[in-house]
């Protein structure tokens, strides 16, 4: 008992030490950093965000990215405490640190001619490392209707195998999940290869094996980057598992719901697990490619859904089965452009369940998903960041119609006491800022977006919320300058064009949205689009609008109600914005994206109007 008591005292002391250590500054240097270093000085900086993910953080810690650096990784910030938030910031001199979830393909050897003016990306194979001792022999199955399956363990030639009897496939990959053992910790912060034996009574391709978090939010830490053929005969195959995120624990899972044919038997045996590394800065195409950016915006790709649709230079197709991109160009694209970025469907920053955190002075770009996205955030501040070329990834397909997505900053279903201020956002596939969700019984409240500058996004601000018991309250969009909604890279290739400054789809939740003291200058389609009429929850006033006289101003429930020339009638009949203006602002230097109001501009702050942009004056 004395020995046991001593152990408990030691453990409690270690735990107390970890919790009570003083706040620390950690440094990241993408060029000269070393993940084996302490990370606590600029001279001993870490190299990767992945290394940061492995560190235990305490309230008051600061994580500093070196200016001029570039990280091709997603960031999952750590939570602090209400009185001691964790701060992510920049240090040194130069441009803001860049975080992006794209991979470059700018070497001639990255591309191979595969047809008439068609070029395909070549696969990137890992460098094998040491063998990892792991028990890979325990598997179970999860199924959802309409799937009908049965899994059994068997012995064949003295070796343990599994047989999956598939009476009916699941139609979606997640409807049949083969759930394996826990993954060894030593592979969770990197990449790996998994060698296995497989066969099936009806041939198919195994395309999805991941290492994921064993519970919600089911984050994938490693994902297969290649597919393997499964034939009627036993074959040995190797799956390459590339790192996509870092977490404390994970388990193997195969998603096969839409892969294995009806009335078939799939047999498999896991053989060997090895650590692996991929060439630096060369991410595999294991998720959808939603956009291609050539020479940092000189040209963007035009996403298509089959190789047959590739008609014009810059048209590209992401081949999910073979993890490749096929691009139409007159010659190897590296002869035409110095920089070629393939934007992957991963958020740059994931704020899910984040508490008490400040993110500032970072550039977030080149994602086919969201710049900042997630749910459940509390007391999160995002400030002085640049967010651009975001979105375009494949979200889902319904009735044979694919839908793409991607927002600058998204607050999904539940969040509270968060603020975004002094950020710049441009070239966003969907919307710069959005508060949205379809989950019932959740509350989003006290979210403020203030003093931001937005241009060339399909929409500037969006709100929609379904669920009768859901609540949205005190969502404030104020003192923002929003220019040229719908004039960005995405509008030409969207099937659902909706260039508008204020967009709301279905709203059935109790809602309180406030838009005040903003500048909304030019929209491709309508200044305001409201799919449902919920004016009782929308509070708009003291805004400065500009839309050319012959353009439409308000689209309500799919009907264009007011043109810009009817603005005075809109003020009388719409029931809000009695102190708003319709006039063209003058900016300091719009050609160079300086959207501050010129001293002589309409809407300029004056003492007589209380310093509020857009207030009507006598």
Coordinates of C-alpha atoms in Angstrom, one line a residue:
X1 CA 0.0 0.0 0.0
X2 CA 2.9 2.4 0.8
X3 CA 4.4 1.7 -2.6
X4 CA 1.0 2.3 -4.3
X5 CA 0.6 5.6 -2.4
X6 CA 4.0 6.7 -3.5
X7 CA 3.1 6.1 -7.1
X8 CA -0.1 8.1 -6.7
X9 CA 1.8 11.0 -5.2
X10 CA 4.3 11.0 -8.0
X11 CA 1.6 10.8 -10.7
X12 CA -0.3 13.6 -9.0
X13 CA 2.9 15.7 -8.8
X14 CA 3.6 15.2 -12.5
X15 CA 0.0 16.1 -13.5
X16 CA 0.1 19.2 -11.3
X17 CA 3.5 20.2 -12.8
X18 CA 2.1 19.9 -16.3
X19 CA -0.9 22.0 -15.4
X20 CA 1.0 24.6 -13.4
X21 CA 4.0 25.2 -15.6
X22 CA 4.3 28.9 -16.6
X23 CA 2.9 30.0 -20.0
X24 CA 5.5 29.4 -22.7
X25 CA 6.2 30.8 -26.2
X26 CA 6.6 28.2 -28.9
X27 CA 8.2 29.1 -32.2
X28 CA 7.8 27.6 -35.7
X29 CA 10.2 28.2 -38.6
X30 CA 9.2 26.4 -41.8
X31 CA 12.7 26.8 -43.3
X32 CA 15.2 26.2 -40.5
X33 CA 13.1 24.7 -37.8
X34 CA 13.7 21.2 -36.2
X35 CA 10.9 19.1 -34.7
X36 CA 13.5 17.5 -32.4
X37 CA 14.3 20.9 -30.8
X38 CA 12.6 22.4 -27.8
X39 CA 10.6 24.9 -29.8
X40 CA 10.9 27.5 -27.0
X41 CA 13.2 30.0 -28.8
X42 CA 13.6 31.3 -32.3
X43 CA 16.9 29.4 -32.5
X44 CA 15.3 26.1 -31.4
X45 CA 12.0 26.5 -33.4
X46 CA 10.0 23.6 -34.5
X47 CA 9.5 23.0 -38.2
X48 CA 6.0 21.6 -38.6
X49 CA 2.5 22.3 -37.3
X50 CA 2.3 18.5 -36.8
X51 CA 4.9 18.9 -34.1
X52 CA 2.8 21.5 -32.4
X53 CA -0.2 19.2 -32.4
X54 CA 1.8 16.7 -30.3
X55 CA 2.6 19.2 -27.6
X56 CA 0.5 19.6 -24.4
X57 CA -0.5 23.3 -24.2
X58 CA -1.7 25.2 -21.2
X59 CA -3.6 28.4 -20.9
X60 CA -1.5 31.5 -21.7
X61 CA 0.8 29.7 -24.2
X62 CA 1.7 31.4 -27.4
X63 CA 2.5 29.7 -30.7
X64 CA 4.4 32.0 -33.1
X65 CA 4.9 31.4 -36.8
X66 CA 7.9 33.0 -38.5
X67 CA 7.0 35.7 -41.0
X68 CA 7.9 34.8 -44.5
X69 CA 7.3 31.1 -43.7
X70 CA 4.9 28.7 -45.5
X71 CA 3.3 25.6 -44.0
X72 CA 1.3 23.1 -46.2
X73 CA -0.7 21.8 -43.2
X74 CA -4.0 22.3 -41.5
X75 CA -4.0 23.9 -38.1
X76 CA -6.1 22.6 -35.2
X77 CA -5.6 25.2 -32.5
X78 CA -5.5 24.2 -28.8
X79 CA -7.9 25.6 -26.2
X80 CA -6.9 27.9 -23.3
X81 CA -8.9 29.1 -20.4
X82 CA -11.2 32.2 -20.2
X83 CA -8.5 34.2 -18.4
X84 CA -5.6 32.8 -20.3
X85 CA -6.3 32.1 -24.0
X86 CA -3.8 30.4 -26.2
X87 CA -2.5 32.8 -28.9
X88 CA -1.4 32.0 -32.4
X89 CA 0.6 34.9 -33.9
X90 CA 3.6 35.8 -36.1
X91 CA 7.1 36.8 -35.2
X92 CA 10.1 38.3 -37.1
X93 CA 9.9 40.6 -40.1
X94 CA 8.4 40.3 -43.5
X95 CA 5.1 39.0 -44.9
X96 CA 2.5 37.2 -42.8
X97 CA 3.2 33.5 -42.3
X98 CA 1.2 31.4 -44.8
X99 CA -0.8 28.3 -44.0
X100 CA -2.3 26.5 -47.0
X101 CA -3.8 23.1 -47.7
X102 CA -2.6 22.8 -51.3
X103 CA 0.1 20.8 -52.9
X104 CA 2.4 22.0 -55.6
X105 CA 2.9 20.3 -58.9
X106 CA 5.3 22.6 -60.7
X107 CA 8.1 20.2 -61.8
X108 CA 8.0 18.8 -65.3
X109 CA 8.2 15.3 -64.0
X110 CA 4.9 15.8 -62.1
X111 CA 2.9 15.6 -65.3
X112 CA 2.6 13.0 -68.0
X113 CA 0.8 13.3 -71.4
X114 CA -2.2 11.0 -71.3
X115 CA -4.2 12.1 -74.4
X116 CA -4.6 14.8 -76.9
X117 CA -3.5 17.9 -74.9
X118 CA -4.4 16.1 -71.7
X119 CA -1.9 15.9 -68.9
X120 CA -2.2 13.8 -65.7
X121 CA -0.4 14.1 -62.4
X122 CA 1.9 11.2 -61.6
X123 CA 1.5 9.4 -58.2
X124 CA 3.8 10.3 -55.4
X125 CA 5.1 7.2 -53.6
X126 CA 6.3 7.2 -50.1
X127 CA 9.8 6.3 -48.8
X128 CA 9.5 3.2 -46.7
X129 CA 10.7 3.3 -43.1
X130 CA 11.0 0.9 -40.2
X131 CA 8.5 -1.9 -39.5
X132 CA 6.0 -1.1 -36.8
X133 CA 5.0 -3.9 -34.4
X134 CA 1.3 -4.0 -34.2
X135 CA -1.6 -6.4 -33.7
X136 CA -3.7 -6.0 -36.9
X137 CA -5.8 -9.1 -36.5
X138 CA -8.9 -7.8 -34.7
X139 CA -11.7 -6.5 -37.0
X140 CA -15.4 -5.8 -36.7
X141 CA -18.1 -4.4 -38.9
X142 CA -20.6 -1.5 -38.8
X143 CA -23.5 -1.5 -41.2
X144 CA -26.4 0.8 -42.0
X145 CA -29.4 0.2 -44.2
X146 CA -29.7 -0.8 -47.0
X147 CA -26.5 -2.7 -46.4
X148 CA -26.8 -6.4 -45.5
X149 CA -23.5 -8.0 -44.5
X150 CA -21.9 -10.5 -42.1
X151 CA -18.3 -10.7 -41.0
X152 CA -16.6 -13.8 -39.7
X153 CA -13.1 -14.7 -38.7
X154 CA -11.6 -17.9 -40.2
X155 CA -8.4 -19.8 -40.5
X156 CA -6.9 -20.5 -44.0
X157 CA -3.7 -22.5 -44.3
X158 CA -3.0 -21.8 -40.7
X159 CA -3.4 -18.0 -41.1
X160 CA -6.2 -15.9 -39.6
X161 CA -8.3 -14.1 -42.2
X162 CA -11.7 -12.4 -42.3
X163 CA -14.6 -13.0 -44.6
X164 CA -17.2 -10.3 -45.3
X165 CA -20.3 -11.8 -46.8
X166 CA -22.1 -9.0 -48.7
X167 CA -25.7 -9.7 -49.5
X168 CA -26.4 -6.1 -50.4
X169 CA -24.0 -3.2 -50.6
X170 CA -24.6 0.1 -48.8
X171 CA -24.8 2.5 -51.7
X172 CA -22.6 4.9 -49.8
X173 CA -19.1 4.1 -48.5
X174 CA -19.9 4.8 -44.9
X175 CA -22.8 2.3 -44.8
X176 CA -20.4 -0.5 -44.5
X177 CA -17.3 0.1 -42.3
X178 CA -14.8 -2.5 -41.4
X179 CA -13.4 -1.3 -38.1
X180 CA -10.0 -2.5 -37.1
X181 CA -7.7 -2.3 -34.1
X182 CA -6.2 0.8 -32.5
X183 CA -3.4 2.3 -34.5
X184 CA 0.1 2.4 -32.9
X185 CA 0.9 5.9 -31.6
X186 CA 4.1 6.0 -33.5
X187 CA 2.3 6.4 -36.9
X188 CA -0.2 9.0 -35.8
X189 CA 2.1 11.9 -36.4
X190 CA 3.3 10.8 -39.8
X191 CA 2.6 8.5 -42.8
X192 CA 2.6 4.7 -43.1
X193 CA 2.2 1.8 -45.5
X194 CA 0.0 -1.2 -44.9
X195 CA 0.6 -4.5 -46.7
X196 CA -2.4 -6.8 -46.9
X197 CA -3.7 -9.9 -48.8
X198 CA -7.1 -9.7 -50.4
X199 CA -9.5 -11.5 -52.7
X200 CA -13.2 -11.4 -53.6
X201 CA -15.6 -13.6 -55.5
X202 CA -16.5 -10.5 -57.5
X203 CA -13.6 -8.1 -58.4
X204 CA -13.7 -4.5 -57.2
X205 CA -11.2 -1.7 -56.2
X206 CA -10.5 -1.0 -52.5
X207 CA -10.1 2.8 -52.4
X208 CA -10.7 3.8 -48.8
X209 CA -8.7 2.8 -45.7
X210 CA -8.1 5.4 -43.0
X211 CA -6.8 5.8 -39.6
X212 CA -9.4 8.0 -37.8
X213 CA -10.4 9.2 -34.3
X214 CA -12.5 6.4 -32.7
X215 CA -15.3 8.8 -31.8
X216 CA -16.9 12.1 -32.8
X217 CA -15.8 14.1 -34.8
X218 CA -14.3 11.1 -36.6
X219 CA -11.2 13.0 -37.8
X220 CA -9.1 11.2 -40.3
X221 CA -5.4 11.2 -39.3
X222 CA -4.1 9.1 -42.1
X223 CA -5.9 8.3 -45.4
X224 CA -5.1 5.9 -48.2
X225 CA -3.6 7.7 -51.2
X226 CA -3.9 4.8 -53.7
X227 CA -6.5 2.2 -54.7
X228 CA -5.7 -1.5 -54.9
X229 CA -7.4 -4.1 -57.2
X230 CA -9.2 -7.0 -55.5
X231 CA -9.6 -10.0 -57.8
X232 CA -10.8 -13.5 -57.4
X233 CA -7.3 -14.7 -56.6
X234 CA -5.3 -13.9 -53.5
X235 CA -2.9 -11.0 -54.1
X236 CA -0.6 -9.0 -51.9
X237 CA -1.2 -5.2 -52.1
X238 CA 0.2 -2.1 -50.4
X239 CA -1.9 0.9 -49.3
X240 CA -0.1 4.2 -48.8
X241 CA -1.4 6.1 -45.8
X242 CA -0.6 9.8 -45.9
X243 CA -0.8 12.0 -42.9
X244 CA -3.6 14.6 -42.9
X245 CA -4.1 15.5 -39.2
X246 CA -2.6 14.6 -35.8
X247 CA -4.5 13.3 -32.8
X248 CA -4.1 11.4 -29.6
X249 CA -5.5 8.1 -30.7
X250 CA -6.8 6.4 -33.8
X251 CA -8.1 3.2 -35.3
X252 CA -8.1 1.5 -38.7
X253 CA -11.3 1.6 -40.7
X254 CA -12.2 0.6 -44.3
X255 CA -15.1 2.3 -45.9
X256 CA -16.5 -0.2 -48.4
X257 CA -20.2 0.4 -48.5
X258 CA -20.4 1.3 -52.2
X259 CA -17.4 -0.7 -53.4
X260 CA -18.0 -4.4 -52.8
X261 CA -20.6 -5.9 -55.2
X262 CA -23.9 -7.5 -54.0
X263 CA -23.8 -11.3 -53.4
X264 CA -20.1 -11.5 -53.0
X265 CA -17.5 -12.6 -50.4
X266 CA -14.5 -10.3 -49.6
X267 CA -11.6 -11.9 -47.7
X268 CA -8.6 -10.0 -46.3
X269 CA -5.6 -10.5 -44.1
X270 CA -3.4 -7.7 -42.7
X271 CA 0.3 -8.4 -43.0
X272 CA 2.6 -5.6 -42.2
X273 CA 2.7 -2.0 -41.1
X274 CA 5.6 0.4 -41.8
X275 CA 6.4 4.0 -41.1
X276 CA 6.8 6.1 -44.3
X277 CA 7.6 9.6 -45.4
X278 CA 6.5 11.5 -48.5
X279 CA 8.8 14.0 -50.2
X280 CA 8.7 17.3 -48.5
X281 CA 5.9 19.7 -49.6
X282 CA 4.4 17.0 -51.9
X283 CA 1.0 16.0 -50.6
X284 CA -0.8 13.1 -52.3
X285 CA -4.2 13.7 -53.8
X286 CA -6.2 11.6 -51.3
X287 CA -9.0 14.1 -51.2
X288 CA -10.9 16.2 -53.8
X289 CA -9.0 18.9 -55.7
X290 CA -11.4 21.8 -55.8
X291 CA -9.3 24.4 -57.6
X292 CA -6.0 24.8 -59.4
X293 CA -4.1 28.1 -59.0
X294 CA -1.5 29.0 -61.6
X295 CA 1.1 31.6 -60.8
X296 CA -0.8 32.7 -57.7
X297 CA -3.9 33.8 -59.6
X298 CA -2.7 34.5 -63.1
X299 CA -5.1 31.7 -64.0
X300 CA -7.4 29.4 -62.1
X301 CA -8.6 26.0 -63.1
X302 CA -12.1 25.2 -64.2
X303 CA -13.3 22.1 -62.4
X304 CA -15.2 19.5 -64.4
X305 CA -16.7 16.2 -63.5
X306 CA -15.4 13.9 -66.2
X307 CA -12.5 13.7 -68.6
X308 CA -14.9 14.1 -71.5
X309 CA -15.8 17.6 -70.3
X310 CA -12.3 18.9 -70.6
X311 CA -12.6 21.2 -73.6
X312 CA -10.7 24.4 -72.8
X313 CA -7.2 25.1 -71.5
X314 CA -7.3 25.1 -67.7
X315 CA -10.2 22.6 -67.5
X316 CA -9.4 19.9 -65.0
X317 CA -11.0 16.7 -63.5
X318 CA -10.2 15.1 -60.2
X319 CA -10.1 11.3 -60.6
X320 CA -10.9 10.1 -57.1
X321 CA -10.5 6.4 -57.9
X322 CA -6.9 6.9 -59.1
X323 CA -6.0 9.9 -57.0
X324 CA -4.9 12.0 -59.9
X325 CA -5.8 15.3 -61.7
X326 CA -6.3 15.4 -65.5
X327 CA -5.7 18.8 -67.0
X328 CA -6.2 20.1 -70.6
X329 CA -3.4 22.4 -71.8
X330 CA -1.5 22.8 -75.0
X331 CA 1.8 21.7 -73.4
X332 CA 3.1 20.5 -70.1
X333 CA 1.7 23.1 -67.7
X334 CA 5.1 23.6 -66.1
X335 CA 6.2 25.1 -69.4
X336 CA 3.4 27.7 -69.1
X337 CA 3.5 28.6 -65.4
X338 CA 6.1 28.7 -62.7
X339 CA 3.7 27.9 -59.8
X340 CA 0.9 25.3 -59.9
X341 CA -1.1 24.7 -56.7
X342 CA -3.7 22.0 -56.4
X343 CA -6.1 23.0 -53.6
X344 CA -7.1 20.1 -51.4
X345 CA -10.5 19.7 -49.6
X346 CA -9.2 20.4 -46.1
X347 CA -9.9 23.3 -43.9
X348 CA -6.9 25.5 -43.3
X349 CA -7.9 26.1 -39.6
X350 CA -10.4 23.8 -37.8
X351 CA -12.0 25.6 -34.8
X352 CA -14.3 22.7 -33.8
X353 CA -14.9 22.7 -30.0
X354 CA -12.2 25.3 -29.7
X355 CA -12.2 27.4 -26.5
X356 CA -10.4 30.6 -25.5
X357 CA -8.1 31.1 -28.4
X358 CA -6.7 34.1 -30.4
X359 CA -5.6 33.6 -34.1
X360 CA -3.9 36.7 -35.6
X361 CA -1.6 37.9 -38.3
X362 CA -1.7 34.7 -40.5
X363 CA -2.4 34.2 -44.2
X364 CA -4.8 31.3 -44.8
X365 CA -5.1 30.3 -48.4
X366 CA -5.5 27.7 -51.2
X367 CA -8.0 25.4 -49.6
X368 CA -10.8 23.6 -51.4
X369 CA -12.8 23.6 -48.2
X370 CA -13.0 26.4 -45.6
X371 CA -10.4 29.0 -44.5
X372 CA -11.7 28.7 -40.9
X373 CA -14.4 26.2 -40.2
X374 CA -16.0 24.0 -37.5
X375 CA -18.6 24.0 -34.8
X376 CA -18.8 24.4 -31.0
X377 CA -16.3 27.3 -30.8
X378 CA -16.4 29.5 -27.7
X379 CA -14.5 32.7 -27.1
X380 CA -12.4 32.5 -30.2
X381 CA -10.9 35.7 -31.8
X382 CA -9.6 35.9 -35.3
X383 CA -8.0 39.1 -36.2
X384 CA -5.7 40.7 -38.8
X385 CA -5.6 37.7 -41.0
X386 CA -5.7 37.4 -44.8
X387 CA -8.0 34.7 -46.2
X388 CA -8.1 34.1 -50.0
X389 CA -8.6 31.6 -52.8
X390 CA -10.8 29.3 -50.7
X391 CA -13.3 26.7 -51.7
X392 CA -14.5 24.7 -54.7
X393 CA -14.3 21.2 -53.3
X394 CA -17.0 18.6 -53.9
X395 CA -19.5 18.6 -51.1
X396 CA -22.1 16.0 -52.3
X397 CA -24.0 14.8 -55.3
X398 CA -27.8 14.7 -55.4
X399 CA -29.9 13.7 -58.5
X400 CA -26.7 13.5 -60.4
X401 CA -25.9 17.1 -59.7
X402 CA -22.7 17.8 -57.8
X403 CA -22.5 20.6 -55.3
X404 CA -19.3 22.5 -54.4
X405 CA -18.6 24.5 -51.3
X406 CA -16.1 26.6 -49.4
X407 CA -16.3 29.6 -47.1
X408 CA -13.8 32.1 -45.7
X409 CA -15.0 31.8 -42.0
X410 CA -17.8 29.5 -41.1
X411 CA -19.6 29.1 -37.8
X412 CA -21.6 25.9 -37.9
X413 CA -24.7 25.3 -35.7
X414 CA -23.2 26.0 -32.3
X415 CA -20.8 28.8 -31.3
X416 CA -20.7 31.6 -28.8
X417 CA -18.8 34.8 -27.9
X418 CA -16.6 34.8 -31.0
X419 CA -15.3 37.7 -33.0
X420 CA -13.6 38.2 -36.4
X421 CA -12.1 41.7 -36.9
X422 CA -9.7 43.6 -39.2
X423 CA -9.4 40.6 -41.6
X424 CA -9.2 40.8 -45.4
X425 CA -11.1 38.1 -47.5
X426 CA -11.2 37.7 -51.2
X427 CA -11.7 35.2 -54.0
X428 CA -14.0 32.8 -51.9
X429 CA -16.0 30.2 -53.8
X430 CA -19.1 30.7 -51.5
X431 CA -19.2 33.3 -48.8
X432 CA -16.7 35.4 -46.9
X433 CA -18.6 34.9 -43.5
X434 CA -21.4 32.6 -42.7
X435 CA -23.4 31.5 -39.7
X436 CA -25.4 28.4 -40.6
X437 CA -26.6 25.0 -39.5
X438 CA -29.3 22.3 -39.7
X439 CA -28.9 20.7 -36.3
X440 CA -31.7 21.2 -33.8
X441 CA -31.5 22.2 -30.2
X442 CA -28.2 24.1 -30.6
X443 CA -27.5 27.8 -30.1
X444 CA -25.2 30.2 -31.9
X445 CA -24.9 33.5 -30.1
X446 CA -22.8 36.6 -29.6
X447 CA -20.7 36.3 -32.8
X448 CA -19.4 39.6 -34.2
X449 CA -17.7 40.2 -37.6
X450 CA -16.4 43.8 -37.5
X451 CA -14.0 46.1 -39.5
X452 CA -13.2 43.5 -42.2
X453 CA -12.6 44.1 -45.9
X454 CA -14.2 41.7 -48.4
X455 CA -14.0 41.7 -52.2
X456 CA -14.6 39.3 -55.1
X457 CA -16.4 36.7 -53.0
X458 CA -19.5 35.1 -54.4
X459 CA -21.3 36.4 -51.3
X460 CA -20.2 38.7 -48.5
X461 CA -22.3 37.5 -45.6
X462 CA -24.7 34.6 -45.3
X463 CA -27.1 33.3 -42.7
X464 CA -29.4 30.2 -42.8
X465 CA -30.6 28.1 -39.9
X466 CA -33.2 25.3 -39.8
X467 CA -34.6 23.4 -36.8
X468 CA -37.6 24.8 -34.8
X469 CA -35.7 24.5 -31.5
X470 CA -32.4 26.0 -32.8
X471 CA -31.6 29.5 -31.7
X472 CA -29.4 32.2 -33.2
X473 CA -29.0 35.4 -31.3
X474 CA -26.9 38.5 -31.4
X475 CA -25.1 37.8 -34.6
X476 CA -23.5 41.2 -35.6
X477 CA -22.0 42.1 -38.9
X478 CA -20.9 45.7 -38.7
X479 CA -18.4 48.3 -40.0
X480 CA -17.3 46.0 -42.8
X481 CA -16.5 47.0 -46.4
X482 CA -17.8 44.6 -49.0
X483 CA -17.1 45.1 -52.7
X484 CA -17.9 43.3 -55.9
X485 CA -19.8 40.3 -54.7
X486 CA -19.9 37.7 -57.5
X487 CA -17.0 39.1 -59.5
X488 CA -14.5 36.5 -58.3
X489 CA -12.9 33.4 -59.7
X490 CA -15.8 31.1 -58.9
X491 CA -18.7 32.9 -60.5
X492 CA -18.0 31.8 -64.0
X493 CA -17.9 28.1 -63.2
X494 CA -20.8 27.9 -60.6
X495 CA -24.0 26.3 -61.8
X496 CA -25.8 28.2 -59.0
X497 CA -24.6 31.8 -59.6
X498 CA -25.6 34.0 -56.8
X499 CA -23.4 37.0 -56.5
X500 CA -24.9 38.9 -53.6
X501 CA -23.8 40.8 -50.4
X502 CA -26.4 39.4 -48.0
X503 CA -27.6 35.9 -48.6
X504 CA -30.1 33.9 -46.5
X505 CA -31.5 30.5 -47.4
X506 CA -34.1 28.7 -45.3
X507 CA -34.6 30.2 -41.9
X508 CA -36.9 28.4 -39.4
X509 CA -34.9 28.8 -36.2
X510 CA -35.4 31.7 -33.8
X511 CA -33.0 34.3 -35.2
X512 CA -31.5 37.7 -34.5
X513 CA -29.1 39.0 -37.1
X514 CA -27.8 42.6 -37.1
X515 CA -26.2 44.2 -40.2
X516 CA -25.3 47.8 -39.5
X517 CA -22.8 50.5 -40.5
X518 CA -21.5 48.5 -43.5
X519 CA -20.5 49.4 -47.0
X520 CA -22.0 47.1 -49.7
X521 CA -20.7 48.2 -53.1
X522 CA -21.8 46.3 -56.3
X523 CA -23.2 42.8 -56.6
X524 CA -23.2 40.7 -59.7
X525 CA -26.8 39.6 -59.2
X526 CA -28.7 41.1 -56.2
X527 CA -27.6 43.1 -53.3
X528 CA -29.8 41.1 -51.0
X529 CA -31.2 37.6 -51.5
X530 CA -33.7 36.1 -49.0
X531 CA -35.0 32.6 -49.7
X532 CA -37.5 32.8 -46.9
X533 CA -39.2 36.0 -45.5
X534 CA -37.9 36.3 -42.0
X535 CA -37.6 40.0 -41.7
X536 CA -38.7 39.9 -38.1
X537 CA -35.3 38.4 -37.2
X538 CA -33.1 40.6 -39.5
X539 CA -32.1 44.0 -38.4
X540 CA -30.5 46.2 -41.1
X541 CA -29.8 49.9 -40.8
X542 CA -27.1 52.6 -41.2
X543 CA -25.6 50.8 -44.2
X544 CA -24.2 52.4 -47.4
X545 CA -25.3 50.5 -50.5
X546 CA -24.3 51.0 -54.0
X547 CA -25.8 49.1 -57.0
X548 CA -26.1 50.7 -60.5
X549 CA -29.6 52.0 -61.1
X550 CA -30.6 49.3 -63.6
X551 CA -29.4 46.4 -61.4
X552 CA -31.5 44.5 -59.0
X553 CA -31.3 45.3 -55.3
X554 CA -33.6 42.8 -53.5
X555 CA -34.6 39.2 -54.4
X556 CA -37.2 37.9 -51.9
X557 CA -38.3 34.3 -52.1
X558 CA -37.0 33.9 -55.6
X559 CA -38.8 37.0 -56.9
X560 CA -36.9 40.2 -57.8
X561 CA -38.8 42.8 -55.9
X562 CA -36.8 46.1 -56.1
X563 CA -34.3 47.5 -58.5
X564 CA -31.7 49.8 -57.3
X565 CA -33.6 52.8 -58.6
X566 CA -36.5 51.7 -56.3
X567 CA -34.3 52.1 -53.2
X568 CA -36.5 54.8 -51.6
X569 CA -39.6 52.5 -52.1
X570 CA -37.6 49.6 -50.6
X571 CA -36.9 51.8 -47.5
X572 CA -40.6 52.5 -47.1
X573 CA -42.0 49.1 -47.8
X574 CA -39.4 46.6 -46.5
X575 CA -39.7 47.8 -42.9
X576 CA -36.0 48.5 -42.1
X577 CA -33.0 50.5 -43.0
X578 CA -34.6 53.9 -42.5
X579 CA -31.2 55.4 -42.0
X580 CA -29.4 53.7 -44.9
X581 CA -28.1 55.2 -48.1
X582 CA -27.8 54.2 -51.7
X583 CA -24.9 56.1 -53.2
X584 CA -21.5 55.3 -54.8
X585 CA -18.6 55.5 -52.3
X586 CA -15.2 56.8 -53.3
X587 CA -12.3 54.6 -52.2
X588 CA -8.7 55.7 -51.5
X589 CA -7.2 53.3 -54.2
X590 CA -9.6 50.6 -55.3
X591 CA -7.3 49.5 -58.1
X592 CA -4.8 48.4 -55.4
X593 CA -7.5 47.1 -53.1
X594 CA -7.3 50.0 -50.7
X595 CA -11.0 50.2 -49.9
X596 CA -10.8 52.9 -47.2
X597 CA -13.2 55.7 -47.9
X598 CA -11.6 58.8 -49.4
X599 CA -12.0 62.0 -47.4
X600 CA -14.6 63.4 -49.8
X601 CA -16.6 60.2 -50.2
X602 CA -20.3 59.8 -49.4
X603 CA -20.7 57.9 -46.1
X604 CA -17.4 59.2 -44.7
X605 CA -17.4 59.3 -40.9
X606 CA -18.2 62.8 -39.5
X607 CA -18.9 64.2 -36.1
X608 CA -22.5 65.1 -37.1
X609 CA -23.5 61.5 -37.9
X610 CA -21.9 60.0 -34.8
X611 CA -19.0 58.4 -36.7
X612 CA -21.3 55.8 -38.3
X613 CA -20.9 54.9 -41.9
X614 CA -24.0 55.1 -44.0
X615 CA -26.2 57.2 -41.7
X616 CA -28.7 59.3 -43.6
X617 CA -28.1 63.0 -43.1
X618 CA -30.4 66.0 -43.9

